[in-house]
Amino acid sequence: MHTVKHENVIYKFEPEMEPVLEVESGAIVHFESNDCFFQQLKSNEDVINEIDFDRVNPATGPVSVKGAEPGDLLKVEILAIDLADEGVSVCMPGHGALPDEVRESTVRVIPVKDGYADYLGLKLPLAPMIGVIGVAPSDEEGSFPTATPWRHGGNMDTRDIRKGRTIYFPVAQAGALFALGDCHALMGDGEVSVSGLEIPADVLVRLSVLKGISAPWPILETESETMVIASGKDLEEAVRHANSAVVGVLSRALQVQWEEAYILASLAVDTRISQVVDPTMTVRAAVSKEIISTEVFLENLKK
Amino acid sequence: MHTVKHENVIYKFEPEMEPVLEVESGAIVHFESNDCFFQQLKSNEDVINEIDFDRVNPATGPVSVKGAEPGDLLKVEILAIDLADEGVSVCMPGHGALPDEVRESTVRVIPVKDGYADYLGLKLPLAPMIGVIGVAPSDEEGSFPTATPWRHGGNMDTRDIRKGRTIYFPVAQAGALFALGDCHALMGDGEVSVSGLEIPADVLVRLSVLKGISAPWPILETESETMVIASGKDLEEAVRHANSAVVGVLSRALQVQWEEAYILASLAVDTRISQVVDPTMTVRAAVSKEIISTEVFLENLKK
């Protein structure tokens, strides 16, 4: 088993990055994941504006996977997300979905134990997820701060990126150059205050190359659904990107008119908010496996 | 039992409307609900642009409820939604979430039987819901076409408005003046093509007045959650409206700082897309009853 230590981090997903590890397709890799503040906030009295903002949103990696080439998919099976025993959540004036209503920058350190987060006397069930996860972007797309989600992945802050799920990324550079970070112990759809329950974690994934399948956006497989996770400058653009991809797949896979597939999406595809607070906003459009299997979905991603 | 016949329809929710029926608080009323095209589309060969658009989005009613006054809530328990055996779904160039990709106006008549809709050879599970439901707006808000969702309700196109659920509306006029229509046999979150599976239905509701509780937006109670259903000129505004209401309630009900409630919403409130295709867009922000009961939620709606 390979381990990537928590000091090996990037703050941008870039077309050219120096891998810290190279593995065979099918390898299992252990990533030591930092919280999104690189553990700089440790108590409710800490002041957000005094932390080093150059160390926010670290992603552990990147890892090069042998044989991955542009036009392939990188298949990432999430085998484990083991959380630390304490996380932190914050809000700041000018940030989040209600930027004008926040008066005070606030830090809350929150213990995590026995399957629950203890906050305000409430027991909130844990639902560990990976916030930042992705690969090197294409030369045309260029560099993205880790905070910004886009076609290569990044800070998608999507609750469904959990243990037992599989996520597929479009490979744009040789080796794919995969990295992850920013785990949350739990998070509501929207992430309205600007943070989930930010927490260090040990993440185990299996990295495999699927040759000759390209994708416009990351694709997530759950027990019951296939999802396109798309981002945009606003939610409306993200909704368009996600549904354009889904309707194209449905039309090709079911061999029906594009308009018939569009109507099918209107009846049976759920478009869900992931987050509304990052530099680009993210949604996922989810299709039941009763309508189309993930395998057939992936085969029909190509235009 | 009272019945409001399907010919008794409105096309605007207005501050002043003539009720077609007056009932006591607690009465059960049967509404004959038309599909959103008033049954003008009957076959796949029908042409959308040839229908009478003045008859689109009818709502059956309005019904006056004795004792309802501005500052009260109208409690609407949804007891039954019995569908016709056939519905229709459409798309049109320039409409929906992908307005520039639609080439042909398309009508699909879809049979509904034994719990499923038959479409493209697929069996899609039914999930009957009410698309348009609401009360008379305030004098300050003025009139709204039934197609436009806002604080009074209207065309919220929210999948959770189903049998067994209860929805609460802010009363703005004496008698509340309640109406409903536009049922869907099923619909995906987003309603991306611009229609659900539009279908006539017989809807049974109990209408009751809750004195002295005001609300900024319609509130929906499900088996496990309380939701604020809010609309906006875009999704971002709808997200702000819904979360501003929820965070205020949580702060007052739990007696915590507003910022602490904002962080709680970020961790545990899900903001979900209802529809992205009406003149205003709609989301709902959902809070688990494990965090706060619907009763306590309603008590803390007032500022």
PDB file of C-alpha atoms in Angstrom, chain B residues 167-276:
ATOM      1  CA  ILE B 167     -48.407  22.774   3.708  1.00  0.00           C
ATOM      2  CA  TYR B 168     -48.874  26.074   5.520  1.00  0.00           C
ATOM      3  CA  PHE B 169     -49.497  29.384   3.734  1.00  0.00           C
ATOM      4  CA  PRO B 170     -49.281  32.927   5.103  1.00  0.00           C
ATOM      5  CA  VAL B 171     -52.810  34.359   5.020  1.00  0.00           C
ATOM      6  CA  ALA B 172     -52.805  37.845   3.491  1.00  0.00           C
ATOM      7  CA  GLN B 173     -56.520  38.385   2.853  1.00  0.00           C
ATOM      8  CA  ALA B 174     -59.714  37.596   4.800  1.00  0.00           C
ATOM      9  CA  GLY B 175     -60.769  34.010   4.030  1.00  0.00           C
ATOM     10  CA  ALA B 176     -57.273  33.140   2.666  1.00  0.00           C
ATOM     11  CA  LEU B 177     -58.794  32.429  -0.823  1.00  0.00           C
ATOM     12  CA  PHE B 178     -57.156  29.094  -1.547  1.00  0.00           C
ATOM     13  CA  ALA B 179     -56.797  27.441  -4.979  1.00  0.00           C
ATOM     14  CA  LEU B 180     -54.816  24.575  -6.519  1.00  0.00           C
ATOM     15  CA  GLY B 181     -54.105  22.916  -9.876  1.00  0.00           C
ATOM     16  CA  ASP B 182     -51.319  21.681 -12.172  1.00  0.00           C
ATOM     17  CA  CYS B 183     -50.832  18.207 -10.718  1.00  0.00           C
ATOM     18  CA  HIS B 184     -47.950  16.048 -11.956  1.00  0.00           C
ATOM     19  CA  ALA B 185     -47.908  12.256 -12.030  1.00  0.00           C
ATOM     20  CA  LEU B 186     -44.154  12.570 -11.542  1.00  0.00           C
ATOM     21  CA  MET B 187     -41.429  15.172 -12.004  1.00  0.00           C
ATOM     22  CA  GLY B 188     -37.671  15.405 -11.511  1.00  0.00           C
ATOM     23  CA  ASP B 189     -36.169  18.085  -9.295  1.00  0.00           C
ATOM     24  CA  GLY B 190     -35.564  20.957 -11.726  1.00  0.00           C
ATOM     25  CA  GLU B 191     -38.415  20.174 -14.162  1.00  0.00           C
ATOM     26  CA  VAL B 192     -35.826  20.944 -16.811  1.00  0.00           C
ATOM     27  CA  SER B 193     -37.884  20.598 -20.020  1.00  0.00           C
ATOM     28  CA  VAL B 194     -40.528  23.011 -18.605  1.00  0.00           C
ATOM     29  CA  SER B 195     -43.156  20.378 -17.747  1.00  0.00           C
ATOM     30  CA  GLY B 196     -43.730  17.445 -15.449  1.00  0.00           C
ATOM     31  CA  LEU B 197     -46.125  14.684 -16.410  1.00  0.00           C
ATOM     32  CA  GLU B 198     -49.097  17.082 -16.539  1.00  0.00           C
ATOM     33  CA  ILE B 199     -52.334  15.384 -15.585  1.00  0.00           C
ATOM     34  CA  PRO B 200     -55.872  16.082 -14.330  1.00  0.00           C
ATOM     35  CA  ALA B 201     -56.498  14.873 -10.775  1.00  0.00           C
ATOM     36  CA  ASP B 202     -58.997  14.783  -7.966  1.00  0.00           C
ATOM     37  CA  VAL B 203     -57.396  16.373  -4.935  1.00  0.00           C
ATOM     38  CA  LEU B 204     -58.726  16.166  -1.406  1.00  0.00           C
ATOM     39  CA  VAL B 205     -57.456  18.609   1.234  1.00  0.00           C
ATOM     40  CA  ARG B 206     -58.439  19.678   4.745  1.00  0.00           C
ATOM     41  CA  LEU B 207     -58.280  23.453   5.221  1.00  0.00           C
ATOM     42  CA  SER B 208     -57.741  24.838   8.724  1.00  0.00           C
ATOM     43  CA  VAL B 209     -56.834  28.221  10.181  1.00  0.00           C
ATOM     44  CA  LEU B 210     -53.955  28.598  12.646  1.00  0.00           C
ATOM     45  CA  LYS B 211     -54.506  31.931  14.358  1.00  0.00           C
ATOM     46  CA  GLY B 212     -51.753  34.431  14.960  1.00  0.00           C
ATOM     47  CA  ILE B 213     -48.862  32.681  13.180  1.00  0.00           C
ATOM     48  CA  SER B 214     -47.367  34.525  10.218  1.00  0.00           C
ATOM     49  CA  ALA B 215     -44.811  33.158   7.763  1.00  0.00           C
ATOM     50  CA  PRO B 216     -42.548  34.750   5.168  1.00  0.00           C
ATOM     51  CA  TRP B 217     -42.974  31.808   2.727  1.00  0.00           C
ATOM     52  CA  PRO B 218     -44.972  28.585   2.447  1.00  0.00           C
ATOM     53  CA  ILE B 219     -43.841  25.899   4.934  1.00  0.00           C
ATOM     54  CA  LEU B 220     -44.134  22.181   4.149  1.00  0.00           C
ATOM     55  CA  GLU B 221     -44.174  19.357   6.677  1.00  0.00           C
ATOM     56  CA  THR B 222     -43.141  15.845   5.604  1.00  0.00           C
ATOM     57  CA  GLU B 223     -42.732  12.691   7.686  1.00  0.00           C
ATOM     58  CA  SER B 224     -39.160  13.630   8.626  1.00  0.00           C
ATOM     59  CA  GLU B 225     -38.542  17.278   7.720  1.00  0.00           C
ATOM     60  CA  THR B 226     -39.831  20.837   7.786  1.00  0.00           C
ATOM     61  CA  MET B 227     -39.178  22.867   4.632  1.00  0.00           C
ATOM     62  CA  VAL B 228     -39.315  26.526   3.694  1.00  0.00           C
ATOM     63  CA  ILE B 229     -40.308  26.752   0.018  1.00  0.00           C
ATOM     64  CA  ALA B 230     -38.961  30.027  -1.368  1.00  0.00           C
ATOM     65  CA  SER B 231     -38.694  31.563  -4.826  1.00  0.00           C
ATOM     66  CA  GLY B 232     -36.544  34.221  -6.463  1.00  0.00           C
ATOM     67  CA  LYS B 233     -35.737  35.854  -9.790  1.00  0.00           C
ATOM     68  CA  ASP B 234     -32.901  33.301  -9.975  1.00  0.00           C
ATOM     69  CA  LEU B 235     -31.839  30.273  -7.908  1.00  0.00           C
ATOM     70  CA  GLU B 236     -29.363  32.339  -5.910  1.00  0.00           C
ATOM     71  CA  GLU B 237     -32.119  34.666  -4.691  1.00  0.00           C
ATOM     72  CA  ALA B 238     -34.373  31.699  -3.913  1.00  0.00           C
ATOM     73  CA  VAL B 239     -31.541  30.082  -1.903  1.00  0.00           C
ATOM     74  CA  ARG B 240     -31.078  33.346   0.052  1.00  0.00           C
ATOM     75  CA  HIS B 241     -34.790  33.700   0.810  1.00  0.00           C
ATOM     76  CA  ALA B 242     -35.161  30.094   1.985  1.00  0.00           C
ATOM     77  CA  ASN B 243     -32.039  30.078   4.155  1.00  0.00           C
ATOM     78  CA  SER B 244     -32.631  33.509   5.648  1.00  0.00           C
ATOM     79  CA  ALA B 245     -35.980  32.233   6.926  1.00  0.00           C
ATOM     80  CA  VAL B 246     -34.532  28.944   8.218  1.00  0.00           C
ATOM     81  CA  VAL B 247     -31.529  30.482   9.979  1.00  0.00           C
ATOM     82  CA  GLY B 248     -33.772  33.032  11.707  1.00  0.00           C
ATOM     83  CA  VAL B 249     -36.055  30.266  12.982  1.00  0.00           C
ATOM     84  CA  LEU B 250     -33.125  28.127  14.183  1.00  0.00           C
ATOM     85  CA  SER B 251     -31.496  31.051  15.980  1.00  0.00           C
ATOM     86  CA  ARG B 252     -34.730  31.969  17.820  1.00  0.00           C
ATOM     87  CA  ALA B 253     -35.881  28.407  18.521  1.00  0.00           C
ATOM     88  CA  LEU B 254     -32.515  27.136  19.800  1.00  0.00           C
ATOM     89  CA  GLN B 255     -31.689  30.489  21.459  1.00  0.00           C
ATOM     90  CA  VAL B 256     -28.247  30.661  19.896  1.00  0.00           C
ATOM     91  CA  GLN B 257     -26.314  33.394  18.078  1.00  0.00           C
ATOM     92  CA  TRP B 258     -27.449  33.979  14.502  1.00  0.00           C
ATOM     93  CA  GLU B 259     -23.956  32.972  13.331  1.00  0.00           C
ATOM     94  CA  GLU B 260     -24.164  29.672  15.227  1.00  0.00           C
ATOM     95  CA  ALA B 261     -27.505  28.942  13.549  1.00  0.00           C
ATOM     96  CA  TYR B 262     -25.987  29.853  10.167  1.00  0.00           C
ATOM     97  CA  ILE B 263     -23.211  27.296  10.757  1.00  0.00           C
ATOM     98  CA  LEU B 264     -25.840  24.727  11.817  1.00  0.00           C
ATOM     99  CA  ALA B 265     -27.686  25.331   8.531  1.00  0.00           C
ATOM    100  CA  SER B 266     -24.427  24.823   6.645  1.00  0.00           C
ATOM    101  CA  LEU B 267     -23.933  21.472   8.390  1.00  0.00           C
ATOM    102  CA  ALA B 268     -27.446  20.077   8.467  1.00  0.00           C
ATOM    103  CA  VAL B 269     -29.967  21.977   6.291  1.00  0.00           C
ATOM    104  CA  ASP B 270     -30.409  20.728   2.727  1.00  0.00           C
ATOM    105  CA  THR B 271     -31.316  23.295   0.095  1.00  0.00           C
ATOM    106  CA  ARG B 272     -32.925  21.495  -2.835  1.00  0.00           C
ATOM    107  CA  ILE B 273     -33.928  22.654  -6.296  1.00  0.00           C
ATOM    108  CA  SER B 274     -37.671  22.517  -6.956  1.00  0.00           C
ATOM    109  CA  GLN B 275     -37.844  24.074 -10.436  1.00  0.00           C
ATOM    110  CA  VAL B 276     -35.641  26.237 -12.664  1.00  0.00           C
TER     111      VAL B 276
END
